[in-house]
Coordinates of C-alpha atoms in Angstrom, one line a residue:
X1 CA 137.2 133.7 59.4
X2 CA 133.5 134.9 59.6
X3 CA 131.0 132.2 58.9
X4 CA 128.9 132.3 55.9
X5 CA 125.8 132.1 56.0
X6 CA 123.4 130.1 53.1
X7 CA 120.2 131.4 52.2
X8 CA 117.8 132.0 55.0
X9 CA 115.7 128.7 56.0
X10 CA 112.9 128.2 54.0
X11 CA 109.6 129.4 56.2
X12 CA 107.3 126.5 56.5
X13 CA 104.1 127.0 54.1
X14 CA 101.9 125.7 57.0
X15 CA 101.6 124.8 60.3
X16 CA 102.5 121.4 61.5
X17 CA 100.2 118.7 61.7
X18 CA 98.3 118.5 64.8
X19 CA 98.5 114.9 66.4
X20 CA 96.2 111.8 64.9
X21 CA 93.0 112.1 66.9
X22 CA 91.4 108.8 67.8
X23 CA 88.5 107.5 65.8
X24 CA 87.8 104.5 67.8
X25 CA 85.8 105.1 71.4
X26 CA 88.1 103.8 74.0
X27 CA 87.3 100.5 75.4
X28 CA 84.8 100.4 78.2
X29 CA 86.5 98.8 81.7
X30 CA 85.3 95.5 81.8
X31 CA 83.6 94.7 85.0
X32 CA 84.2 91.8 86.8
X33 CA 82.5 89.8 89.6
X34 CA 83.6 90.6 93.2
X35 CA 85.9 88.4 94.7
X36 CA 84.5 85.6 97.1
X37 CA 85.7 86.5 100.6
X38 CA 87.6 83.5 101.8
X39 CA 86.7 82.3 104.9
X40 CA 89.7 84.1 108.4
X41 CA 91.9 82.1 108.4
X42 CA 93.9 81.4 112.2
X43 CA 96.8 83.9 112.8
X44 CA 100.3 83.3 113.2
X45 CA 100.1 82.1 117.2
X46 CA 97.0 80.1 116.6
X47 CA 98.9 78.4 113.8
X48 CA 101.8 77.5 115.8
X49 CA 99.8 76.1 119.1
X50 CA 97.7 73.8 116.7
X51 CA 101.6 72.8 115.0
X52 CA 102.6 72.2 118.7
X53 CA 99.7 70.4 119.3
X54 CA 99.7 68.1 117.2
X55 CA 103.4 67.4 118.0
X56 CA 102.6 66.9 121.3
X57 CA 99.8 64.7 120.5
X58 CA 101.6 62.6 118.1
X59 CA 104.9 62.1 120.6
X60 CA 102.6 60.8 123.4
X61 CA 101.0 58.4 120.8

């Protein structure tokens, strides 16, 4: 059975919307202070001979 077909889709009178612009000015980036740089700190075998160390010196104590 052949489809019917309704009356023709009405044409839109105008053209859509374009999108909401913004009105507000974005936010400026806030600034902040630079970081204090932390004083080096030993690495991992430096760590471990002060741990050893100290376990040595506390055994013979």
């Amino acid at each position: 059975m052949p489809r019917r077909r309704s009356s023709p889709a009405p044409s839109p009178s105008r053209a859509p919307a374009p999108p909401p612009r913004q009105t507000a000015p974005a936010p400026a980036p806030q600034h902040y202070p630079p970081a204090q740089v932390q004083p080096k700190q030993p690495g991992l075998l430096a760590n471990m001979a002060a741990t050893a160390g100290g376990v040595a010196a506390g055994s013979v104590i």
